[in-house]
PDB file of C-alpha atoms and ligand atoms in Angstrom:
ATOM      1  CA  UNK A   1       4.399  11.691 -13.194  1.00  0.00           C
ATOM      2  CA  UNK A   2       7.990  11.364 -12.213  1.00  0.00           C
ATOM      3  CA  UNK A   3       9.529  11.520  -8.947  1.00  0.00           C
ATOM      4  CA  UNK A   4      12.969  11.168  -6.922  1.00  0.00           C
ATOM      5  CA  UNK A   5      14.537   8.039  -7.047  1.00  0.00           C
ATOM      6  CA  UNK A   6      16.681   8.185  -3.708  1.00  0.00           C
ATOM      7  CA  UNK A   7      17.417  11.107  -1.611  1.00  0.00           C
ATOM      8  CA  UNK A   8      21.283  10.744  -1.433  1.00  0.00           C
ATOM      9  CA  UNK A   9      21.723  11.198  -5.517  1.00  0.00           C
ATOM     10  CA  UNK A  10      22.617  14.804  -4.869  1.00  0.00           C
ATOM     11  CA  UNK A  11      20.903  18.224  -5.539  1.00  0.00           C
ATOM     12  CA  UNK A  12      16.910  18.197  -6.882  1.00  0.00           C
ATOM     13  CA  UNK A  13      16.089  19.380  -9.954  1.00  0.00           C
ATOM     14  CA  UNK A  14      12.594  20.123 -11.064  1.00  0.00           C
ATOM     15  CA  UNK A  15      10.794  21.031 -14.472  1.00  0.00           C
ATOM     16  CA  UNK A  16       7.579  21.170 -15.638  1.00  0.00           C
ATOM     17  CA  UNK A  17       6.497  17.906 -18.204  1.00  0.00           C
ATOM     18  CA  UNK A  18       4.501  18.047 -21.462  1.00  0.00           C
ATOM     19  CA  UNK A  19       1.787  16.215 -19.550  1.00  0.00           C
ATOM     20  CA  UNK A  20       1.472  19.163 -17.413  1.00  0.00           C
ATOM     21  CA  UNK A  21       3.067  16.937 -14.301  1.00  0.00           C
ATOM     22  CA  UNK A  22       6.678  18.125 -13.182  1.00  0.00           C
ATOM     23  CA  UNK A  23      10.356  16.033 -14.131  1.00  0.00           C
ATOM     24  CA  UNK A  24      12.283  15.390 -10.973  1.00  0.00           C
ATOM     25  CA  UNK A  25      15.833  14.335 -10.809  1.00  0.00           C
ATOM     26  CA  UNK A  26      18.653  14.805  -9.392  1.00  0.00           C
ATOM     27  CA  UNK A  27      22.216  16.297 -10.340  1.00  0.00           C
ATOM     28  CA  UNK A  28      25.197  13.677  -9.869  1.00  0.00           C
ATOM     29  CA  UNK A  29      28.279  14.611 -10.908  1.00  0.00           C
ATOM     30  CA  UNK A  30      27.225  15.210 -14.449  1.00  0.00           C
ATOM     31  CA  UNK A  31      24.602  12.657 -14.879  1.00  0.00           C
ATOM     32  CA  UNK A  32      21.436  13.600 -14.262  1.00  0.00           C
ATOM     33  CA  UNK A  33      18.182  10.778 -13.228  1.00  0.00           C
ATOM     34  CA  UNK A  34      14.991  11.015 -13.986  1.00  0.00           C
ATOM     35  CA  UNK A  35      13.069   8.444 -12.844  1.00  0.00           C
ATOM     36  CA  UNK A  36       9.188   8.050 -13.289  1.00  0.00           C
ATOM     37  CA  UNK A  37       6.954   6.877 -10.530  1.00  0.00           C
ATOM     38  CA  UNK A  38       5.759   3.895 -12.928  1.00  0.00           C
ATOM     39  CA  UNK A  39       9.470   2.805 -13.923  1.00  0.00           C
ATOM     40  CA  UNK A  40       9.935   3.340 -10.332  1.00  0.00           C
ATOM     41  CA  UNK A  41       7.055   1.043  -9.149  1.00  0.00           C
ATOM     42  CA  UNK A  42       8.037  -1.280 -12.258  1.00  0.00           C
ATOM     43  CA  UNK A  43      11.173  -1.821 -10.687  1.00  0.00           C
ATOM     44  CA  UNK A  44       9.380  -2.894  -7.241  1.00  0.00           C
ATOM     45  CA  UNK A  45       7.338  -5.634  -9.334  1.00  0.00           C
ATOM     46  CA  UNK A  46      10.171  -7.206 -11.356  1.00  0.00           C
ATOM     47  CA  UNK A  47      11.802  -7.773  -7.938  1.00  0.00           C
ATOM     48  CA  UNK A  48       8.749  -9.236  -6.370  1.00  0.00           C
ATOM     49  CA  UNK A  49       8.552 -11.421 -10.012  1.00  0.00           C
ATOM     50  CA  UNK A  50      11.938 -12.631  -9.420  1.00  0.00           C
ATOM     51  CA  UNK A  51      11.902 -13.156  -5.646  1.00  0.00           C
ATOM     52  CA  UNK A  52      13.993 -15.868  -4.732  1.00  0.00           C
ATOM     53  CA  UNK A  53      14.038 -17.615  -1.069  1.00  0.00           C
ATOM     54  CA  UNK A  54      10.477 -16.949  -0.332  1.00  0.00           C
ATOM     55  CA  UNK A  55       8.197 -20.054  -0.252  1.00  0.00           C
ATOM     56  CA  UNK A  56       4.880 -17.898  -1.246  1.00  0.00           C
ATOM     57  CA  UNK A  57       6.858 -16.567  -4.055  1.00  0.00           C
ATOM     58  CA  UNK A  58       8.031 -20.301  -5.005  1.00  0.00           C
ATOM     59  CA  UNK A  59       4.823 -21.680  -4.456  1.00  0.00           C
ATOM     60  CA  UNK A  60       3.360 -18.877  -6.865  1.00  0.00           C
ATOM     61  CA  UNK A  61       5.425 -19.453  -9.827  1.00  0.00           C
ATOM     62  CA  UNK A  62       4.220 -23.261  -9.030  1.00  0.00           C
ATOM     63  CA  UNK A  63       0.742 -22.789  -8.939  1.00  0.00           C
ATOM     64  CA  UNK A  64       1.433 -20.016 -11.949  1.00  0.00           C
ATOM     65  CA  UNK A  65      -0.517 -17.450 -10.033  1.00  0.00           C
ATOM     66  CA  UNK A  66       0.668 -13.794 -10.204  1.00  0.00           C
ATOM     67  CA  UNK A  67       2.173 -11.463  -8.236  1.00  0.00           C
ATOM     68  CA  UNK A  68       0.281  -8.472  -7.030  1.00  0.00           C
ATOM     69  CA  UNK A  69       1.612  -5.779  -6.658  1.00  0.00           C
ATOM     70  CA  UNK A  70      -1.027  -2.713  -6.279  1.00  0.00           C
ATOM     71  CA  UNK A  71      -2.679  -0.311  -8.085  1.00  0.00           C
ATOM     72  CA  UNK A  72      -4.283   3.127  -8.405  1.00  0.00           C
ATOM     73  CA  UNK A  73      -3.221   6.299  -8.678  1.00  0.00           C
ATOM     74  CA  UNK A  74       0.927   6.846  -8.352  1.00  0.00           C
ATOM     75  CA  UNK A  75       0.143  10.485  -6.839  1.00  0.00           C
ATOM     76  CA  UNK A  76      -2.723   9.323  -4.029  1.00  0.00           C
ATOM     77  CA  UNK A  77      -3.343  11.339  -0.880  1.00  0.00           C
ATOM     78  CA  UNK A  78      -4.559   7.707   0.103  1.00  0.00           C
ATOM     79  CA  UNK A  79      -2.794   4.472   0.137  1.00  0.00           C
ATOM     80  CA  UNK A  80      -4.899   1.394   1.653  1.00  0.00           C
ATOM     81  CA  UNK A  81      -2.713  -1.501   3.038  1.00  0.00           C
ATOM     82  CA  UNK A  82      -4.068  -4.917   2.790  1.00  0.00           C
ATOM     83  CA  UNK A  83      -2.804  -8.511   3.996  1.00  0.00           C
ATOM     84  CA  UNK A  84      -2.145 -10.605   1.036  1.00  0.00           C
ATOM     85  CA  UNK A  85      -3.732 -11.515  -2.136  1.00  0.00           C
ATOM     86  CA  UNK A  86      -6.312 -13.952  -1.872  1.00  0.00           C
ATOM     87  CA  UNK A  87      -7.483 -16.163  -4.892  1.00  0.00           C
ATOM     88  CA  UNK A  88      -8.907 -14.291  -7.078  1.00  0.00           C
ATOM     89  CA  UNK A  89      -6.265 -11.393  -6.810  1.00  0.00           C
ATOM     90  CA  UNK A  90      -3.348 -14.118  -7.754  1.00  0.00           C
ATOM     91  CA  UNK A  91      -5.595 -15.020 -10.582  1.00  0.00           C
ATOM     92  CA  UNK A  92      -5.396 -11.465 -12.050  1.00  0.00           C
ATOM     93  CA  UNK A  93      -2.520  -9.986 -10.419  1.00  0.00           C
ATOM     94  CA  UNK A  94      -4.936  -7.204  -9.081  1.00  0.00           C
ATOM     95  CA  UNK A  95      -5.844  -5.775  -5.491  1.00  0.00           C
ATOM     96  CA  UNK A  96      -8.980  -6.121  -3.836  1.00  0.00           C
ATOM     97  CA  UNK A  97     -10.918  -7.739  -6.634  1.00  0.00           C
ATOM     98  CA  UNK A  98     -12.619 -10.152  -5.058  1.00  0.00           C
ATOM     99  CA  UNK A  99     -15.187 -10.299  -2.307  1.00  0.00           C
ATOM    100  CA  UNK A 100     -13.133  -7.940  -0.443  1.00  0.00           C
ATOM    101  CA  UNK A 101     -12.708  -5.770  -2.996  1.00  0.00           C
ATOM    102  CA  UNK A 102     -16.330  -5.943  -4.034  1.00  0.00           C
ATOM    103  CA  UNK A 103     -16.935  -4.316  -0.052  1.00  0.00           C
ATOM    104  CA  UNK A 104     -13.752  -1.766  -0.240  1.00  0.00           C
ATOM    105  CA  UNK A 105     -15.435  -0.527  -3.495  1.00  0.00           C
ATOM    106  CA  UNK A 106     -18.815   0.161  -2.101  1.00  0.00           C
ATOM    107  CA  UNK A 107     -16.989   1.882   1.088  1.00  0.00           C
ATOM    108  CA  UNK A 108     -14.910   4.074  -1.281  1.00  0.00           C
ATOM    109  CA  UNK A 109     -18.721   5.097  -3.377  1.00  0.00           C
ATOM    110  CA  UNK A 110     -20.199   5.558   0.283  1.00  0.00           C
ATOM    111  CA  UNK A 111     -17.631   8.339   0.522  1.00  0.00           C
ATOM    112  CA  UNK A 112     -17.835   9.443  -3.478  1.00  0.00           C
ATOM    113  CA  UNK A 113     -13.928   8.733  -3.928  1.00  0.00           C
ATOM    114  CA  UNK A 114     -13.264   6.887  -7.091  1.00  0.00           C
ATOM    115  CA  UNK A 115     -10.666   3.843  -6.940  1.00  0.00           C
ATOM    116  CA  UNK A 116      -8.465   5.074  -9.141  1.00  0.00           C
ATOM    117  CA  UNK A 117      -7.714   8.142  -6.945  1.00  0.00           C
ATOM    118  CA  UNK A 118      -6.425   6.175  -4.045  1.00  0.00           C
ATOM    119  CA  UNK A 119      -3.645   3.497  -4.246  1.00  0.00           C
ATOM    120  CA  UNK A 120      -4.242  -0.003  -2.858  1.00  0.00           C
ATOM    121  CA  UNK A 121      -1.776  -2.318  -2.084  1.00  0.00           C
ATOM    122  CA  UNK A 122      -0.584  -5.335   0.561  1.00  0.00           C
ATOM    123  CA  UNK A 123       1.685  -6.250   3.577  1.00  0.00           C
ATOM    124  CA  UNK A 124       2.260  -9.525   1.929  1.00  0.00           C
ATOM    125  CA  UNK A 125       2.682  -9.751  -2.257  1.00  0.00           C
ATOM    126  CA  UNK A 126       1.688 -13.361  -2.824  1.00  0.00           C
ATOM    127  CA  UNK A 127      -0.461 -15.390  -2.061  1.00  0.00           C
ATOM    128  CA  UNK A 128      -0.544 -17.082   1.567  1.00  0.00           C
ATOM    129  CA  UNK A 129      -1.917 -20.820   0.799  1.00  0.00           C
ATOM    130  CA  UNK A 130      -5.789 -21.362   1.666  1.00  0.00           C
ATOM    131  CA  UNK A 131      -5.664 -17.910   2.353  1.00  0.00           C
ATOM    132  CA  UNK A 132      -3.937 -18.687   5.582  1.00  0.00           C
ATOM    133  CA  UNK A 133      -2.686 -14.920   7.763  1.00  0.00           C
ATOM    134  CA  UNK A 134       0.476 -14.008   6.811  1.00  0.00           C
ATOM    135  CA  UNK A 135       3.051 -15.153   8.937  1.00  0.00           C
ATOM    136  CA  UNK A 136       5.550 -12.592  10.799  1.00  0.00           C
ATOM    137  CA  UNK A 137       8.430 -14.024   8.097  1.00  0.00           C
ATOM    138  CA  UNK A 138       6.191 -13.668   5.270  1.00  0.00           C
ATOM    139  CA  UNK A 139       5.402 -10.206   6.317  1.00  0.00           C
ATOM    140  CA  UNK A 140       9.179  -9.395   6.618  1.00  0.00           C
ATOM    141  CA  UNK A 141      10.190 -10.602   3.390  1.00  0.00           C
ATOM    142  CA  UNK A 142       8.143  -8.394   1.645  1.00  0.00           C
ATOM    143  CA  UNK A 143       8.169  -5.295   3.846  1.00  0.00           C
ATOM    144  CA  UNK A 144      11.178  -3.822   1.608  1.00  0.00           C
ATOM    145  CA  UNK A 145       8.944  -3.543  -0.974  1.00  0.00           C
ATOM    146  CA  UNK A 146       6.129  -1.987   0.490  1.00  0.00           C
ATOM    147  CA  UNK A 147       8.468   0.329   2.374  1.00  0.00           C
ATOM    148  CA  UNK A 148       9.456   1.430  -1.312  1.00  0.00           C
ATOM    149  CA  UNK A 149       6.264   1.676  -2.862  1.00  0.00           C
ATOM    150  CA  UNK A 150       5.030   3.891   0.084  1.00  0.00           C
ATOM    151  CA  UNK A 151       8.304   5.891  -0.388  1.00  0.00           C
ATOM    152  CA  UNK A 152       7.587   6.352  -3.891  1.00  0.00           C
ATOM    153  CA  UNK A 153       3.761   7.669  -3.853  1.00  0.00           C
ATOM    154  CA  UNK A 154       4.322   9.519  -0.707  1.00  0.00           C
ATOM    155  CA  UNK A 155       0.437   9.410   0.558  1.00  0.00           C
ATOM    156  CA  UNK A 156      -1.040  11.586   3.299  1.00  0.00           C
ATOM    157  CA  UNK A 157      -2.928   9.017   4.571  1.00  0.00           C
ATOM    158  CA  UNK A 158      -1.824   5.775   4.856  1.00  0.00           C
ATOM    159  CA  UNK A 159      -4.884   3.180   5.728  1.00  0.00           C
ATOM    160  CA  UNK A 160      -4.290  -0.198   6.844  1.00  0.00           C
ATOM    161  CA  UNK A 161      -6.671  -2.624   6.316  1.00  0.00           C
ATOM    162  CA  UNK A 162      -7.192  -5.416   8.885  1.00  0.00           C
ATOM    163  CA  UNK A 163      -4.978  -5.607  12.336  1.00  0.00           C
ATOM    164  CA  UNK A 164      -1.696  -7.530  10.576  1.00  0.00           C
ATOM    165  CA  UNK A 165      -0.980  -4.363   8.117  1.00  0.00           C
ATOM    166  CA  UNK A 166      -2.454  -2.004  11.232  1.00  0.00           C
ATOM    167  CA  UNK A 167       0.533  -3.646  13.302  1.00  0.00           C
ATOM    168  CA  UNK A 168       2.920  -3.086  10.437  1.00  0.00           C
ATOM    169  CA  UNK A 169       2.002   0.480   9.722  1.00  0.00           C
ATOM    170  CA  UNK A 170       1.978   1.642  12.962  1.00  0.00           C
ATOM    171  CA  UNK A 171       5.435   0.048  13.993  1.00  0.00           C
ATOM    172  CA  UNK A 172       7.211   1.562  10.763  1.00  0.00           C
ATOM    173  CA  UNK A 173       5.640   4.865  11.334  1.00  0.00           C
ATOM    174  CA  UNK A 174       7.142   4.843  14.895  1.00  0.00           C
ATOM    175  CA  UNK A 175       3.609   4.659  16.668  1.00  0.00           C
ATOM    176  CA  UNK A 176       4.240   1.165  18.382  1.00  0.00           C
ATOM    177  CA  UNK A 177       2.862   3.116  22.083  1.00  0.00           C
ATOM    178  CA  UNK A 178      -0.095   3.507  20.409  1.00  0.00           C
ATOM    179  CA  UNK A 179      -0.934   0.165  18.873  1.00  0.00           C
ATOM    180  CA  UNK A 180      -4.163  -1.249  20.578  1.00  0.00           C
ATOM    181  CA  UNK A 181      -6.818  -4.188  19.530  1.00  0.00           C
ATOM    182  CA  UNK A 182      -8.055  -2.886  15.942  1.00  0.00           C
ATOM    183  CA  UNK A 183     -11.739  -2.783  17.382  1.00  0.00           C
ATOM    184  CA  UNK A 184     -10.181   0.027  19.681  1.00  0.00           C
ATOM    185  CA  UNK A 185      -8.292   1.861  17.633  1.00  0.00           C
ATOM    186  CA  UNK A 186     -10.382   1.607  13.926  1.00  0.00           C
ATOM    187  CA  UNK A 187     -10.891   5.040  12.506  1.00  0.00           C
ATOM    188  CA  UNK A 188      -8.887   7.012  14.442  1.00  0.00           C
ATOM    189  CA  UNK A 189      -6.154   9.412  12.733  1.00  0.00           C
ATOM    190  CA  UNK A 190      -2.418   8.979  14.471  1.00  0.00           C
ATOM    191  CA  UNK A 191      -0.115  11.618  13.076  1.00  0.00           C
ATOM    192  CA  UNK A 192       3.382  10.504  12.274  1.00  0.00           C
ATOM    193  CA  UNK A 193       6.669  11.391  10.836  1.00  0.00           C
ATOM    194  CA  UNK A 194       7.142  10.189   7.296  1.00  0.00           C
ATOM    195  CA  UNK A 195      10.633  11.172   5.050  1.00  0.00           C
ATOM    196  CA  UNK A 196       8.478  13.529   2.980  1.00  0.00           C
ATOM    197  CA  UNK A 197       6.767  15.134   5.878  1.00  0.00           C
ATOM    198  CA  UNK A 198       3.781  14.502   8.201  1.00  0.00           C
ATOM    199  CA  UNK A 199       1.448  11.268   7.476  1.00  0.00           C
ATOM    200  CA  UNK A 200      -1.730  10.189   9.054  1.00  0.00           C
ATOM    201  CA  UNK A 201      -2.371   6.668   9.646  1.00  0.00           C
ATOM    202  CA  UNK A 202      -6.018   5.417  10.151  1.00  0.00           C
ATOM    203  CA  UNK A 203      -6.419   2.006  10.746  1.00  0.00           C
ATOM    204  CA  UNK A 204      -9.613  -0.149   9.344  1.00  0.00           C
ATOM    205  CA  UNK A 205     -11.216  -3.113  10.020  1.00  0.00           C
ATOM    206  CA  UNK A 206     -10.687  -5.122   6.974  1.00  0.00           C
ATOM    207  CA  UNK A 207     -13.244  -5.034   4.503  1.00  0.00           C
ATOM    208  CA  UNK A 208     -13.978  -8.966   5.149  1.00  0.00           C
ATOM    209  CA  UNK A 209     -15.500  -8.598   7.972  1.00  0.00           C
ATOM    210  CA  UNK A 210     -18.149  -6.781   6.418  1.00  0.00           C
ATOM    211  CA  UNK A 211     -18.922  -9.966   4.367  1.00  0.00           C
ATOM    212  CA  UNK A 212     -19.855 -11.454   7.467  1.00  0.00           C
ATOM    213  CA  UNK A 213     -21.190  -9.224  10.368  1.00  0.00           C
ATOM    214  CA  UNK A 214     -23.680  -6.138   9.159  1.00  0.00           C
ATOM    215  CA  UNK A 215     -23.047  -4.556  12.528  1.00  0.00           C
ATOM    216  CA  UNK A 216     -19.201  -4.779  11.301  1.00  0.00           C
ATOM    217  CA  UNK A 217     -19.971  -2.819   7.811  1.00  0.00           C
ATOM    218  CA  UNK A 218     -22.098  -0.175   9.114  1.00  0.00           C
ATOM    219  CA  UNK A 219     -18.848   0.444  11.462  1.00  0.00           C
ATOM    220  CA  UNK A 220     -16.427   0.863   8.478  1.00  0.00           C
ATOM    221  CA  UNK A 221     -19.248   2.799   6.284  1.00  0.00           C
ATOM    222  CA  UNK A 222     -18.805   5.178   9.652  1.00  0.00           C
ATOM    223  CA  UNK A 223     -15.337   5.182   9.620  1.00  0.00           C
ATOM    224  CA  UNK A 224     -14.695   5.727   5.802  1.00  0.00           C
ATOM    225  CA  UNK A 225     -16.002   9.229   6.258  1.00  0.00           C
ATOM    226  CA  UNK A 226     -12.969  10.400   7.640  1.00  0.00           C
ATOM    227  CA  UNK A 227     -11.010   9.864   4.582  1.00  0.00           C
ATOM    228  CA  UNK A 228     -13.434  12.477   2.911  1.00  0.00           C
ATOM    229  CA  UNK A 229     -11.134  15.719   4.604  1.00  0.00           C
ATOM    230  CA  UNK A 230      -7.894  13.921   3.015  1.00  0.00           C
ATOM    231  CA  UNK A 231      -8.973  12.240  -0.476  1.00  0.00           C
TER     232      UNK A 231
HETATM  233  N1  URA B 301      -7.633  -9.328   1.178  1.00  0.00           N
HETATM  234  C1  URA B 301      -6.517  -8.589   1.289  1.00  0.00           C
HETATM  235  O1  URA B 301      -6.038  -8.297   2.377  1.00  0.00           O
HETATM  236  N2  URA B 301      -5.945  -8.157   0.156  1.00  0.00           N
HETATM  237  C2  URA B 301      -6.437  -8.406  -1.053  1.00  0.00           C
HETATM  238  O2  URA B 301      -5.859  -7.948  -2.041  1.00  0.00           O
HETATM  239  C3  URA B 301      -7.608  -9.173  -1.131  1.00  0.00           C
HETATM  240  C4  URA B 301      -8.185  -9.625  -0.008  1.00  0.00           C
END
């Protein structure tokens, strides 16, 4: 799948690909770009590789742990926002595939959405030491990136996991007057204004919680079944 690379290139073109997806570039002067989603998204993680003034990104090229990124599909109707990789997602440079991930899968089955339909991602790209909350600086630094990324797949949901992306979301998406305490505001759908048109943000408890407190995943097993409508 391809897609724009930046609004201000000029006029859109569009034509249908031999996989059956659609080119889109745009005419400037005489050059014309065509950009992919993945070389797109590629770009976002050699940045992130080579990161420079950010002590998580220092301290992962110390510890040799990996960047991560996100993954899933590049055309989702759903994007899920996480905090930061914990330990076993800087092993493997993955999303979710740990504990976490092991709950965020079963919540996805509850609602028969397969993973690789949705896109899952983080606030925060590396790994926070002793899996420490991301610090308001941390979260800065790599907000460019995630800005881009949510550009690039243009959801119509975006989900935030856990009350630090929740915060995030809702502040970039202009819906500050309506932040609240995450156990107030979990599963509830605030329209906003995205560059690409209207996007619905639904914040979640994080999937952690379920790890500890049943009460806690019975509440997000409840809540996941509003993503049915948009997935
Ligand atoms: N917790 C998160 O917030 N993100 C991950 O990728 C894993 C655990």
């Amino acid at each position: 799948m391809y897609s724009t690379l930046t609004a201000w290139y000029g006029p859109a073109l569009r034509h249908p690909s031999t996989d059956g997806g659609e080119l889109r570039g745009f005419l400037f002067g005489r050059m014309i770009l065509m950009v992919s989603k993945t070389d797109q998204l590629r770009r976002i993680r050699d940045a992130v590789i080579n990161l420079q003034g950010s002590a998580l990104a220092d301290a992962r090229r110390q510890g040799g742990w990996l960047p991560v990124l996100g993954e899933g599909s590049h055309d989702a109707a759903v994007m899920f926002i996480g905090e930061a990789p914990g330990e076993n997602e800087a092993k493997q440079g993955r999303p979710f595939c740990g504990a976490s991930g092991r709950v965020l899968d079963e919540l996805l089955s509850s609602i028969a959405v397969p993973r690789e339909t949705v896109y899952v991602t983080n606030i925060v790209k590396d790994r926070p030491p002793k899996n420490r909350d991301p610090l308001p600086e941390e979260i800065a630094a790599y907000a460019p990136f995630l800005r881009k990324q949510i550009a690039i797949i243009q959801p119509k949901v975006i989900a935030p996991l856990g009350r630090f992306s929740m915060e995030w979301v809702m502040r970039n998406y202009g819906l500050e007057e309506k932040i609240q305490g995450i156990s107030k505001i979990h599963g509830q759908a605030f329209v906003a204004k995205a560059d690409w048109g209207e996007v619905t943000v639904i914040p979640f408890f994080h999937p952690a919680v379920a790890l500890y407190t049943a009460s806690q995943k019975a509440t997000l097993l409840e809540d996941f079944k509003i993503l049915k409508q948009y997935a």
